[in-house]
mmCIF file with all atom_site columns, C-alpha atoms in Angstrom:
data_model
loop_
_atom_site.group_PDB
_atom_site.id
_atom_site.type_symbol
_atom_site.label_atom_id
_atom_site.label_alt_id
_atom_site.label_comp_id
_atom_site.label_asym_id
_atom_site.label_entity_id
_atom_site.label_seq_id
_atom_site.pdbx_PDB_ins_code
_atom_site.Cartn_x
_atom_site.Cartn_y
_atom_site.Cartn_z
_atom_site.occupancy
_atom_site.B_iso_or_equiv
_atom_site.pdbx_formal_charge
_atom_site.auth_seq_id
_atom_site.auth_comp_id
_atom_site.auth_asym_id
_atom_site.auth_atom_id
_atom_site.pdbx_PDB_model_num
ATOM 1   C CA . MET X 1 1   ? 78.590  118.161 108.770 1.00 92.00 ? 1   MET X CA 1
ATOM 2   C CA . VAL X 1 2   ? 79.396  121.649 110.017 1.00 97.00 ? 2   VAL X CA 1
ATOM 3   C CA . SER X 1 3   ? 82.793  123.376 109.895 1.00 97.00 ? 3   SER X CA 1
ATOM 4   C CA . SER X 1 4   ? 84.522  126.549 111.026 1.00 97.00 ? 4   SER X CA 1
ATOM 5   C CA . VAL X 1 5   ? 88.015  127.975 110.589 1.00 97.00 ? 5   VAL X CA 1
ATOM 6   C CA . THR X 1 6   ? 89.894  130.013 113.209 1.00 97.00 ? 6   THR X CA 1
ATOM 7   C CA . GLU X 1 7   ? 93.358  131.351 112.315 1.00 95.00 ? 7   GLU X CA 1
ATOM 8   C CA . GLY X 1 8   ? 93.963  128.530 109.859 1.00 97.00 ? 8   GLY X CA 1
ATOM 9   C CA . VAL X 1 9   ? 92.657  125.717 112.057 1.00 98.00 ? 9   VAL X CA 1
ATOM 10  C CA . LYS X 1 10  ? 89.574  124.027 110.587 1.00 98.00 ? 10  LYS X CA 1
ATOM 11  C CA . VAL X 1 11  ? 87.221  122.087 112.862 1.00 98.00 ? 11  VAL X CA 1
ATOM 12  C CA . SER X 1 12  ? 84.488  119.901 111.328 1.00 98.00 ? 12  SER X CA 1
ATOM 13  C CA . VAL X 1 13  ? 81.811  117.946 113.200 1.00 98.00 ? 13  VAL X CA 1
ATOM 14  C CA . LYS X 1 14  ? 79.491  115.105 112.209 1.00 98.00 ? 14  LYS X CA 1
ATOM 15  C CA . THR X 1 15  ? 76.944  113.623 114.629 1.00 97.00 ? 15  THR X CA 1
ATOM 16  C CA . GLU X 1 16  ? 75.143  110.293 114.837 1.00 97.00 ? 16  GLU X CA 1
ATOM 17  C CA . TYR X 1 17  ? 72.295  109.134 117.058 1.00 97.00 ? 17  TYR X CA 1
ATOM 18  C CA . GLN X 1 18  ? 73.031  105.892 118.935 1.00 98.00 ? 18  GLN X CA 1
ATOM 19  C CA . ALA X 1 19  ? 69.649  104.170 119.216 1.00 96.00 ? 19  ALA X CA 1
ATOM 20  C CA . ASP X 1 20  ? 71.129  100.982 120.719 1.00 97.00 ? 20  ASP X CA 1
ATOM 21  C CA . TYR X 1 21  ? 72.458  102.911 123.726 1.00 97.00 ? 21  TYR X CA 1
ATOM 22  C CA . SER X 1 22  ? 69.480  105.255 124.110 1.00 97.00 ? 22  SER X CA 1
ATOM 23  C CA . SER X 1 23  ? 66.334  104.779 126.169 1.00 96.00 ? 23  SER X CA 1
ATOM 24  C CA . PRO X 1 24  ? 63.697  107.327 125.102 1.00 95.00 ? 24  PRO X CA 1
ATOM 25  C CA . LEU X 1 25  ? 61.196  106.102 127.725 1.00 95.00 ? 25  LEU X CA 1
ATOM 26  C CA . GLN X 1 26  ? 63.740  107.138 130.395 1.00 96.00 ? 26  GLN X CA 1
ATOM 27  C CA . SER X 1 27  ? 64.602  110.411 128.567 1.00 95.00 ? 27  SER X CA 1
ATOM 28  C CA . HIS X 1 28  ? 68.104  109.121 127.794 1.00 96.00 ? 28  HIS X CA 1
ATOM 29  C CA . TYR X 1 29  ? 69.436  109.891 124.286 1.00 97.00 ? 29  TYR X CA 1
ATOM 30  C CA . VAL X 1 30  ? 73.000  109.069 123.265 1.00 98.00 ? 30  VAL X CA 1
ATOM 31  C CA . PHE X 1 31  ? 74.847  110.717 120.397 1.00 98.00 ? 31  PHE X CA 1
ATOM 32  C CA . THR X 1 32  ? 78.363  110.356 119.054 1.00 98.00 ? 32  THR X CA 1
ATOM 33  C CA . TYR X 1 33  ? 80.233  113.065 117.244 1.00 98.00 ? 33  TYR X CA 1
ATOM 34  C CA . ARG X 1 34  ? 83.254  112.811 114.986 1.00 98.00 ? 34  ARG X CA 1
ATOM 35  C CA . ILE X 1 35  ? 85.593  115.789 115.145 1.00 98.00 ? 35  ILE X CA 1
ATOM 36  C CA . THR X 1 36  ? 88.147  116.506 112.430 1.00 98.00 ? 36  THR X CA 1
ATOM 37  C CA . ILE X 1 37  ? 90.797  119.115 113.240 1.00 98.00 ? 37  ILE X CA 1
ATOM 38  C CA . GLU X 1 38  ? 92.871  120.241 110.261 1.00 98.00 ? 38  GLU X CA 1
ATOM 39  C CA . ASN X 1 39  ? 95.909  122.465 110.654 1.00 98.00 ? 39  ASN X CA 1
ATOM 40  C CA . ALA X 1 40  ? 95.811  124.642 107.533 1.00 97.00 ? 40  ALA X CA 1
ATOM 41  C CA . SER X 1 41  ? 98.080  127.245 109.142 1.00 96.00 ? 41  SER X CA 1
ATOM 42  C CA . ASP X 1 42  ? 101.820 127.688 108.575 1.00 96.00 ? 42  ASP X CA 1
ATOM 43  C CA . CYS X 1 43  ? 102.726 126.779 112.183 1.00 96.00 ? 43  CYS X CA 1
ATOM 44  C CA . THR X 1 44  ? 102.864 123.578 114.197 1.00 98.00 ? 44  THR X CA 1
ATOM 45  C CA . ILE X 1 45  ? 100.198 123.625 116.906 1.00 98.00 ? 45  ILE X CA 1
ATOM 46  C CA . GLN X 1 46  ? 99.308  121.580 119.967 1.00 98.00 ? 46  GLN X CA 1
ATOM 47  C CA . LEU X 1 47  ? 95.796  121.174 121.276 1.00 98.00 ? 47  LEU X CA 1
ATOM 48  C CA . LEU X 1 48  ? 95.920  121.812 125.018 1.00 98.00 ? 48  LEU X CA 1
ATOM 49  C CA . ARG X 1 49  ? 92.347  122.102 126.301 1.00 98.00 ? 49  ARG X CA 1
ATOM 50  C CA . ARG X 1 50  ? 88.670  121.827 125.353 1.00 98.00 ? 50  ARG X CA 1
ATOM 51  C CA . HIS X 1 51  ? 85.637  123.770 126.539 1.00 98.00 ? 51  HIS X CA 1
ATOM 52  C CA . TRP X 1 52  ? 82.064  122.712 125.721 1.00 98.00 ? 52  TRP X CA 1
ATOM 53  C CA . LEU X 1 53  ? 78.566  124.027 126.347 1.00 98.00 ? 53  LEU X CA 1
ATOM 54  C CA . ILE X 1 54  ? 75.944  121.281 125.973 1.00 98.00 ? 54  ILE X CA 1
ATOM 55  C CA . TYR X 1 55  ? 72.284  122.259 125.624 1.00 98.00 ? 55  TYR X CA 1
ATOM 56  C CA . ASP X 1 56  ? 69.223  120.006 125.984 1.00 96.00 ? 56  ASP X CA 1
ATOM 57  C CA . SER X 1 57  ? 65.973  121.262 124.450 1.00 94.00 ? 57  SER X CA 1
ATOM 58  C CA . ASN X 1 58  ? 64.443  121.041 127.937 1.00 92.00 ? 58  ASN X CA 1
ATOM 59  C CA . GLY X 1 59  ? 66.547  124.018 129.052 1.00 92.00 ? 59  GLY X CA 1
ATOM 60  C CA . THR X 1 60  ? 69.428  122.152 130.724 1.00 94.00 ? 60  THR X CA 1
ATOM 61  C CA . VAL X 1 61  ? 72.906  123.555 130.036 1.00 97.00 ? 61  VAL X CA 1
ATOM 62  C CA . ARG X 1 62  ? 76.085  121.696 130.990 1.00 97.00 ? 62  ARG X CA 1
ATOM 63  C CA . GLU X 1 63  ? 79.642  122.979 130.816 1.00 98.00 ? 63  GLU X CA 1
ATOM 64  C CA . VAL X 1 64  ? 82.592  120.651 130.272 1.00 96.00 ? 64  VAL X CA 1
ATOM 65  C CA . GLU X 1 65  ? 86.208  121.751 130.387 1.00 97.00 ? 65  GLU X CA 1
ATOM 66  C CA . GLY X 1 66  ? 89.417  119.788 130.529 1.00 96.00 ? 66  GLY X CA 1
ATOM 67  C CA . GLU X 1 67  ? 92.787  118.877 129.101 1.00 97.00 ? 67  GLU X CA 1
ATOM 68  C CA . GLY X 1 68  ? 93.079  117.663 125.525 1.00 96.00 ? 68  GLY X CA 1
ATOM 69  C CA . VAL X 1 69  ? 90.584  115.468 123.705 1.00 96.00 ? 69  VAL X CA 1
ATOM 70  C CA . VAL X 1 70  ? 89.883  111.825 124.605 1.00 92.00 ? 70  VAL X CA 1
ATOM 71  C CA . GLY X 1 71  ? 93.034  111.727 126.679 1.00 92.00 ? 71  GLY X CA 1
ATOM 72  C CA . LEU X 1 72  ? 95.327  113.258 124.030 1.00 95.00 ? 72  LEU X CA 1
ATOM 73  C CA . GLN X 1 73  ? 96.967  116.621 123.438 1.00 97.00 ? 73  GLN X CA 1
ATOM 74  C CA . PRO X 1 74  ? 97.798  116.119 119.765 1.00 98.00 ? 74  PRO X CA 1
ATOM 75  C CA . VAL X 1 75  ? 100.509 118.059 117.943 1.00 98.00 ? 75  VAL X CA 1
ATOM 76  C CA . LEU X 1 76  ? 99.622  118.919 114.351 1.00 98.00 ? 76  LEU X CA 1
ATOM 77  C CA . GLU X 1 77  ? 102.194 119.986 111.809 1.00 98.00 ? 77  GLU X CA 1
ATOM 78  C CA . PRO X 1 78  ? 100.982 122.245 108.975 1.00 98.00 ? 78  PRO X CA 1
ATOM 79  C CA . GLY X 1 79  ? 98.675  120.175 106.766 1.00 98.00 ? 79  GLY X CA 1
ATOM 80  C CA . GLU X 1 80  ? 98.115  117.431 109.332 1.00 98.00 ? 80  GLU X CA 1
ATOM 81  C CA . VAL X 1 81  ? 94.692  116.247 110.490 1.00 98.00 ? 81  VAL X CA 1
ATOM 82  C CA . HIS X 1 82  ? 93.571  114.779 113.817 1.00 98.00 ? 82  HIS X CA 1
ATOM 83  C CA . GLU X 1 83  ? 90.272  112.923 114.100 1.00 98.00 ? 83  GLU X CA 1
ATOM 84  C CA . TYR X 1 84  ? 88.502  111.561 117.137 1.00 98.00 ? 84  TYR X CA 1
ATOM 85  C CA . VAL X 1 85  ? 85.089  110.304 118.164 1.00 97.00 ? 85  VAL X CA 1
ATOM 86  C CA . SER X 1 86  ? 83.396  111.135 121.438 1.00 97.00 ? 86  SER X CA 1
ATOM 87  C CA . GLY X 1 87  ? 79.891  111.039 122.796 1.00 96.00 ? 87  GLY X CA 1
ATOM 88  C CA . CYS X 1 88  ? 77.215  112.930 124.639 1.00 95.00 ? 88  CYS X CA 1
ATOM 89  C CA . ASN X 1 89  ? 74.052  111.915 126.414 1.00 96.00 ? 89  ASN X CA 1
ATOM 90  C CA . LEU X 1 90  ? 71.019  114.194 126.492 1.00 97.00 ? 90  LEU X CA 1
ATOM 91  C CA . ARG X 1 91  ? 67.780  114.180 128.458 1.00 96.00 ? 91  ARG X CA 1
ATOM 92  C CA . SER X 1 92  ? 65.826  115.353 125.432 1.00 96.00 ? 92  SER X CA 1
ATOM 93  C CA . SER X 1 93  ? 65.619  114.162 121.828 1.00 95.00 ? 93  SER X CA 1
ATOM 94  C CA . ILE X 1 94  ? 67.081  117.432 120.525 1.00 96.00 ? 94  ILE X CA 1
ATOM 95  C CA . GLY X 1 95  ? 70.154  119.285 121.702 1.00 97.00 ? 95  GLY X CA 1
ATOM 96  C CA . LYS X 1 96  ? 73.220  121.162 120.611 1.00 98.00 ? 96  LYS X CA 1
ATOM 97  C CA . MET X 1 97  ? 76.873  121.661 121.503 1.00 98.00 ? 97  MET X CA 1
ATOM 98  C CA . VAL X 1 98  ? 79.312  124.478 120.890 1.00 98.00 ? 98  VAL X CA 1
ATOM 99  C CA . GLY X 1 99  ? 82.791  125.110 122.209 1.00 98.00 ? 99  GLY X CA 1
ATOM 100 C CA . THR X 1 100 ? 86.427  126.023 121.801 1.00 98.00 ? 100 THR X CA 1
ATOM 101 C CA . TYR X 1 101 ? 89.836  124.404 121.826 1.00 98.00 ? 101 TYR X CA 1
ATOM 102 C CA . LEU X 1 102 ? 92.845  126.103 123.357 1.00 98.00 ? 102 LEU X CA 1
ATOM 103 C CA . VAL X 1 103 ? 95.785  125.503 121.041 1.00 98.00 ? 103 VAL X CA 1
ATOM 104 C CA . GLU X 1 104 ? 99.366  126.690 121.277 1.00 98.00 ? 104 GLU X CA 1
ATOM 105 C CA . ARG X 1 105 ? 101.663 127.577 118.422 1.00 97.00 ? 105 ARG X CA 1
ATOM 106 C CA . ILE X 1 106 ? 104.885 125.669 119.030 1.00 97.00 ? 106 ILE X CA 1
ATOM 107 C CA . ILE X 1 107 ? 107.126 128.274 117.363 1.00 96.00 ? 107 ILE X CA 1
ATOM 108 C CA . ASP X 1 108 ? 106.320 131.130 119.772 1.00 97.00 ? 108 ASP X CA 1
ATOM 109 C CA . GLY X 1 109 ? 104.043 129.763 122.486 1.00 97.00 ? 109 GLY X CA 1
ATOM 110 C CA . LYS X 1 110 ? 101.120 131.972 121.433 1.00 97.00 ? 110 LYS X CA 1
ATOM 111 C CA . GLN X 1 111 ? 97.835  130.487 122.590 1.00 98.00 ? 111 GLN X CA 1
ATOM 112 C CA . LEU X 1 112 ? 94.728  130.675 120.422 1.00 97.00 ? 112 LEU X CA 1
ATOM 113 C CA . ARG X 1 113 ? 91.060  129.914 121.048 1.00 98.00 ? 113 ARG X CA 1
ATOM 114 C CA . VAL X 1 114 ? 89.807  127.844 118.116 1.00 98.00 ? 114 VAL X CA 1
ATOM 115 C CA . ASN X 1 115 ? 86.043  127.797 117.618 1.00 98.00 ? 115 ASN X CA 1
ATOM 116 C CA . ILE X 1 116 ? 84.197  124.497 117.474 1.00 98.00 ? 116 ILE X CA 1
ATOM 117 C CA . PRO X 1 117 ? 81.115  125.164 115.338 1.00 98.00 ? 117 PRO X CA 1
ATOM 118 C CA . GLU X 1 118 ? 77.715  124.800 116.950 1.00 98.00 ? 118 GLU X CA 1
ATOM 119 C CA . PHE X 1 119 ? 76.131  121.501 115.984 1.00 98.00 ? 119 PHE X CA 1
ATOM 120 C CA . THR X 1 120 ? 72.763  119.935 116.661 1.00 96.00 ? 120 THR X CA 1
ATOM 121 C CA . MET X 1 121 ? 71.921  116.448 117.830 1.00 97.00 ? 121 MET X CA 1
ATOM 122 C CA . VAL X 1 122 ? 68.475  115.279 116.792 1.00 95.00 ? 122 VAL X CA 1
ATOM 123 C CA . VAL X 1 123 ? 66.950  111.811 116.911 1.00 95.00 ? 123 VAL X CA 1
ATOM 124 C CA . PRO X 1 124 ? 66.099  110.794 113.338 1.00 91.00 ? 124 PRO X CA 1
ATOM 125 C CA . TYR X 1 125 ? 62.336  110.471 113.854 1.00 78.00 ? 125 TYR X CA 1
ATOM 126 C CA . LYS X 1 126 ? 62.179  114.158 114.871 1.00 70.00 ? 126 LYS X CA 1
ATOM 127 C CA . LEU X 1 127 ? 63.363  115.140 111.392 1.00 66.00 ? 127 LEU X CA 1
ATOM 128 C CA . ASN X 1 128 ? 60.263  113.701 109.628 1.00 59.00 ? 128 ASN X CA 1
#
């Protein structure tokens, strides 16, 4: 698991290879990632947008941007946590993702870019 904190908002990521949905002979590798967002700040925040860069080890880079996360724009009071699971498919057995969330402080409307820590996705047999 990797974590980072930006202005009191902690983002942690854990990945898992999904062998049942992958097809290595067709260069298709599926990973899930569990994101935990913890509001350790003093202000209520709302997650508005996400921005991802997805890298395959074959040199392919994809950019994904959109509203919220898995169809939600969660509001987190101080001390609250939001967790979700999403997925990514790669064309290589090793890749990485990094990104940001755009969050807004409810009290004053100030928008903040919260870092999502870079994380790797590696099929288990590559680790031996």
